[in-house]
């Protein structure tokens, strides 16, 4: 039998996933000799043996890979036959182009959970049990290759028993970098609000008891602290809301298990798959009437964000605490999640009475990811723990580009070659601490990748912190990418497309090329440029950003555009609820462009309709009015309002006929669910009509949907379906959020295309 040799380079998420033991087992099974080693870019394999065995190996390499591995590229080259004997797992190789091969953090696997609950096991009730199939990954890594010395676990030398597991290729913990046990690993502690050690036999059990008594406990997780409280205790949650300055924004909850989750919310098969996946995101579920949740978990909201335990500590805590806990980010409003014990004590001691902490350092902050299935795909509202740092694979190579993201829902994207790495969710850059977190994310991700940008892509808005950061980078070319073009480039990039497409970019606000505030845009777009084909008609944005917090202002603006100054005579619930003098004050600034800039925002149109119906006049968090309106939709209603589109260039999608239809129904005492349904149906018909007109003129048969408005499940599902029925190829988001959390990817992709 002829002997051949091959060198195989594997890129992707292949370190910390049990990939090398898998390669070892596969090679031994097929009678091949050689070696496998981690490298800066992934894994390098040298094979020697019969041609049939090598072919079978290459086929099994991707087809049988471990569940946490994500192979993105396999390169096979010739190697010299050297009479190798046996197959070995070699030491990591340094050098070469760095790629981030570190897997995301993974939820506790069934095998580890069984061991933790087994009184005869040496890891019985150990809160940090893990193996190559689960445990901390990205949150503990300092550098690549992903080896223990490059993680925060380097501070914990393994005991002989753990070392034996770590070095045995046949063991489930072979090269599990966070491997540890009670004898040598991290330990949980309970602290009081001043940082004093609370002396108890079992800190986790004591924390569970405190939660059952109505206490608020700060709990250190994988990517930072949570603030935990009994989700059935209205009084405790009222204290938590007051301390966090979180008036109505929903809290996420953690349910003991799937059976418990089913008692508080409806769970579809798609939602169950997300809840139980190793990534363990928060999943938005529809609340069940009569459930045990306190009404102030998610006030005036039909949905609740639910997750299942994803660390051993969570499993132990939920086993003895109330069955459903609020688990909200350990921070105050507009601050990053706290990660270390001293930081948490300094920032959260006014909120939590006790701190369930531990001594394993968190290197990289990561909030929980938030998802919901819509139209057959899992959609992100926030992409962070469990998914970062998996790269988005680009259609073509990119020079080293950093996309610095938006001012709100910020993320950062580092693109090089065909890989684009999005940071964890940074959030709204409204405080100095949040801006510090932004720089921390850039610096740490750059250090891991040894990344030095040649181009920095940013939003044109001069006052945004990321824009100022990009412009201050020394020796780096800067590229301004218009906000809505970046949205469309984001969905193009994650779908491996370059355009042209008809791009529907619908959101709350972004600086337009003409100085107005855009947000209801139809663009003819490629990665490298765009033309504005249509937009919603301009109306004043009374008081600028304040209008987003007070939807009644946008109602006044749209009503005046539709009915003129006499709109105040309409017998609408809106006017019966407004304090005297409020409306007059806004009318006084409506014609002043510096105080009321023109806007084409779709998000603000949703606000206006919600206020006209009397549903919501003031929002306490972003998108609340739109969420209220969408949650009221009568799914059986098929009616819609009149709409009109001008034949100008760009086309103008007139909002006045839509507002007139809404007002007519409200004056006729139509139920709000009917009005909400007709409004959504109108937008679907309007946007589909505009896309058909543009197709007739340009021949473009692909539509790309992006922007925060497409977090709306009703609009996304119905518009996607309508466009597909019309023969369009529809590109949507499922890898990054449609909101500004995906903007950095679009910026980087656009800048890379422009550079060519």
mmCIF file of N, CA, C and O in Angstrom, residues 404-407 458-471 479-483 509-513 515-518 545 597 743 747:
data_model
loop_
_atom_site.group_PDB
_atom_site.id
_atom_site.type_symbol
_atom_site.label_atom_id
_atom_site.label_comp_id
_atom_site.label_asym_id
_atom_site.label_seq_id
_atom_site.Cartn_x
_atom_site.Cartn_y
_atom_site.Cartn_z
ATOM 1 N N UNK A 404 -16.233 51.103 14.312
ATOM 2 C CA UNK A 404 -16.357 51.494 15.719
ATOM 3 C C UNK A 404 -17.803 51.535 16.203
ATOM 4 O O UNK A 404 -18.056 51.773 17.381
ATOM 5 N N UNK A 405 -18.762 51.310 15.302
ATOM 6 C CA UNK A 405 -20.143 51.167 15.733
ATOM 7 C C UNK A 405 -20.860 52.468 15.987
ATOM 8 O O UNK A 405 -20.411 53.553 15.621
ATOM 9 N N UNK A 406 -22.009 52.346 16.638
ATOM 10 C CA UNK A 406 -22.915 53.474 16.861
ATOM 11 C C UNK A 406 -22.806 53.979 18.291
ATOM 12 O O UNK A 406 -22.115 53.396 19.132
ATOM 13 N N UNK A 407 -23.519 55.057 18.560
ATOM 14 C CA UNK A 407 -23.523 55.633 19.900
ATOM 15 C C UNK A 407 -24.389 54.795 20.843
ATOM 16 O O UNK A 407 -24.080 54.665 22.024
ATOM 17 N N UNK A 458 -16.492 54.790 10.638
ATOM 18 C CA UNK A 458 -17.276 55.399 11.712
ATOM 19 C C UNK A 458 -18.536 56.040 11.163
ATOM 20 O O UNK A 458 -18.678 56.263 9.951
ATOM 21 N N UNK A 459 -19.458 56.365 12.058
ATOM 22 C CA UNK A 459 -20.670 57.091 11.706
ATOM 23 C C UNK A 459 -20.308 58.548 11.412
ATOM 24 O O UNK A 459 -19.384 59.093 12.032
ATOM 25 N N UNK A 460 -21.019 59.206 10.498
ATOM 26 C CA UNK A 460 -20.689 60.604 10.206
ATOM 27 C C UNK A 460 -20.990 61.568 11.351
ATOM 28 O O UNK A 460 -20.473 62.694 11.352
ATOM 29 N N UNK A 461 -21.818 61.159 12.314
ATOM 30 C CA UNK A 461 -22.215 62.093 13.372
ATOM 31 C C UNK A 461 -20.987 62.532 14.161
ATOM 32 O O UNK A 461 -20.316 61.715 14.800
ATOM 33 N N UNK A 462 -20.670 63.827 14.168
ATOM 34 C CA UNK A 462 -19.403 64.284 14.769
ATOM 35 C C UNK A 462 -19.371 64.207 16.289
ATOM 36 O O UNK A 462 -18.295 64.203 16.882
ATOM 37 N N UNK A 463 -20.550 64.124 16.929
ATOM 38 C CA UNK A 463 -20.580 64.157 18.387
ATOM 39 C C UNK A 463 -20.589 62.779 19.028
ATOM 40 O O UNK A 463 -20.551 62.665 20.250
ATOM 41 N N UNK A 464 -20.649 61.720 18.224
ATOM 42 C CA UNK A 464 -20.648 60.383 18.786
ATOM 43 C C UNK A 464 -19.250 60.043 19.300
ATOM 44 O O UNK A 464 -18.245 60.331 18.639
ATOM 45 N N UNK A 465 -19.189 59.420 20.467
ATOM 46 C CA UNK A 465 -17.894 59.044 21.028
ATOM 47 C C UNK A 465 -17.099 58.134 20.089
ATOM 48 O O UNK A 465 -15.896 58.352 19.896
ATOM 49 N N UNK A 466 -17.698 57.103 19.474
ATOM 50 C CA UNK A 466 -16.909 56.262 18.567
ATOM 51 C C UNK A 466 -16.337 57.039 17.379
ATOM 52 O O UNK A 466 -15.228 56.734 16.918
ATOM 53 N N UNK A 467 -17.081 58.032 16.898
ATOM 54 C CA UNK A 467 -16.567 58.854 15.790
ATOM 55 C C UNK A 467 -15.326 59.617 16.231
ATOM 56 O O UNK A 467 -14.299 59.636 15.526
ATOM 57 N N UNK A 468 -15.408 60.222 17.397
ATOM 58 C CA UNK A 468 -14.249 60.978 17.898
ATOM 59 C C UNK A 468 -13.063 60.039 18.140
ATOM 60 O O UNK A 468 -11.912 60.407 17.878
ATOM 61 N N UNK A 469 -13.341 58.842 18.634
ATOM 62 C CA UNK A 469 -12.280 57.865 18.866
ATOM 63 C C UNK A 469 -11.586 57.503 17.556
ATOM 64 O O UNK A 469 -10.349 57.483 17.468
ATOM 65 N N UNK A 470 -12.376 57.214 16.525
ATOM 66 C CA UNK A 470 -11.805 56.814 15.235
ATOM 67 C C UNK A 470 -10.957 57.930 14.640
ATOM 68 O O UNK A 470 -9.853 57.684 14.121
ATOM 69 N N UNK A 471 -11.469 59.144 14.709
ATOM 70 C CA UNK A 471 -10.751 60.272 14.108
ATOM 71 C C UNK A 471 -9.453 60.581 14.842
ATOM 72 O O UNK A 471 -8.548 61.218 14.272
ATOM 73 N N UNK A 479 -12.876 56.495 7.406
ATOM 74 C CA UNK A 479 -13.944 56.488 6.406
ATOM 75 C C UNK A 479 -15.266 56.663 7.132
ATOM 76 O O UNK A 479 -15.593 55.874 8.030
ATOM 77 N N UNK A 480 -16.018 57.700 6.766
ATOM 78 C CA UNK A 480 -17.358 57.894 7.314
ATOM 79 C C UNK A 480 -18.346 57.070 6.491
ATOM 80 O O UNK A 480 -18.387 57.179 5.269
ATOM 81 N N UNK A 481 -19.129 56.244 7.159
ATOM 82 C CA UNK A 481 -20.118 55.405 6.487
ATOM 83 C C UNK A 481 -21.499 55.838 6.971
ATOM 84 O O UNK A 481 -21.802 55.740 8.166
ATOM 85 N N UNK A 482 -22.308 56.337 6.043
ATOM 86 C CA UNK A 482 -23.645 56.812 6.411
ATOM 87 C C UNK A 482 -24.399 55.721 7.169
ATOM 88 O O UNK A 482 -24.327 54.538 6.841
ATOM 89 N N UNK A 483 -25.123 56.120 8.195
ATOM 90 C CA UNK A 483 -25.739 55.209 9.160
ATOM 91 C C UNK A 483 -26.595 54.132 8.485
ATOM 92 O O UNK A 483 -26.462 52.935 8.779
ATOM 93 N N UNK A 509 -33.331 56.732 14.257
ATOM 94 C CA UNK A 509 -32.603 57.947 13.897
ATOM 95 C C UNK A 509 -31.204 57.629 13.414
ATOM 96 O O UNK A 509 -30.542 56.731 13.939
ATOM 97 N N UNK A 510 -30.781 58.373 12.414
ATOM 98 C CA UNK A 510 -29.413 58.331 11.920
ATOM 99 C C UNK A 510 -29.191 59.573 11.074
ATOM 100 O O UNK A 510 -30.101 60.019 10.363
ATOM 101 N N UNK A 511 -27.999 60.122 11.159
ATOM 102 C CA UNK A 511 -27.733 61.358 10.419
ATOM 103 C C UNK A 511 -27.747 61.090 8.924
ATOM 104 O O UNK A 511 -27.036 60.228 8.417
ATOM 105 N N UNK A 512 -28.577 61.845 8.215
ATOM 106 C CA UNK A 512 -28.697 61.672 6.780
ATOM 107 C C UNK A 512 -27.699 62.500 6.001
ATOM 108 O O UNK A 512 -27.095 63.446 6.531
ATOM 109 N N UNK A 513 -27.532 62.173 4.743
ATOM 110 C CA UNK A 513 -26.572 62.885 3.887
ATOM 111 C C UNK A 513 -26.982 64.322 3.623
ATOM 112 O O UNK A 513 -26.151 65.143 3.225
ATOM 113 N N UNK A 515 -28.404 66.243 6.004
ATOM 114 C CA UNK A 515 -28.468 66.939 7.279
ATOM 115 C C UNK A 515 -29.714 66.651 8.080
ATOM 116 O O UNK A 515 -29.802 67.032 9.250
ATOM 117 N N UNK A 516 -30.701 65.990 7.474
ATOM 118 C CA UNK A 516 -31.915 65.630 8.193
ATOM 119 C C UNK A 516 -31.684 64.357 9.004
ATOM 120 O O UNK A 516 -30.659 63.681 8.857
ATOM 121 N N UNK A 517 -32.663 64.037 9.856
ATOM 122 C CA UNK A 517 -32.610 62.814 10.642
ATOM 123 C C UNK A 517 -33.362 61.737 9.861
ATOM 124 O O UNK A 517 -34.584 61.775 9.749
ATOM 125 N N UNK A 518 -32.613 60.779 9.296
ATOM 126 C CA UNK A 518 -33.230 59.724 8.501
ATOM 127 C C UNK A 518 -33.700 58.571 9.393
ATOM 128 O O UNK A 518 -33.325 58.470 10.552
ATOM 129 N N UNK A 545 -33.940 64.719 20.274
ATOM 130 C CA UNK A 545 -33.947 63.400 20.928
ATOM 131 C C UNK A 545 -35.072 63.247 21.943
ATOM 132 O O UNK A 545 -35.512 62.129 22.234
ATOM 133 N N UNK A 597 -35.576 69.413 14.031
ATOM 134 C CA UNK A 597 -35.030 69.081 12.715
ATOM 135 C C UNK A 597 -35.980 68.160 11.946
ATOM 136 O O UNK A 597 -36.746 67.404 12.550
ATOM 137 N N UNK A 743 -24.274 47.394 13.479
ATOM 138 C CA UNK A 743 -23.807 48.479 12.616
ATOM 139 C C UNK A 743 -22.301 48.430 12.369
ATOM 140 O O UNK A 743 -21.825 48.749 11.273
ATOM 141 N N UNK A 747 -20.224 48.900 8.875
ATOM 142 C CA UNK A 747 -19.195 49.929 8.683
ATOM 143 C C UNK A 747 -17.907 49.313 8.162
ATOM 144 O O UNK A 747 -17.301 49.821 7.202
#
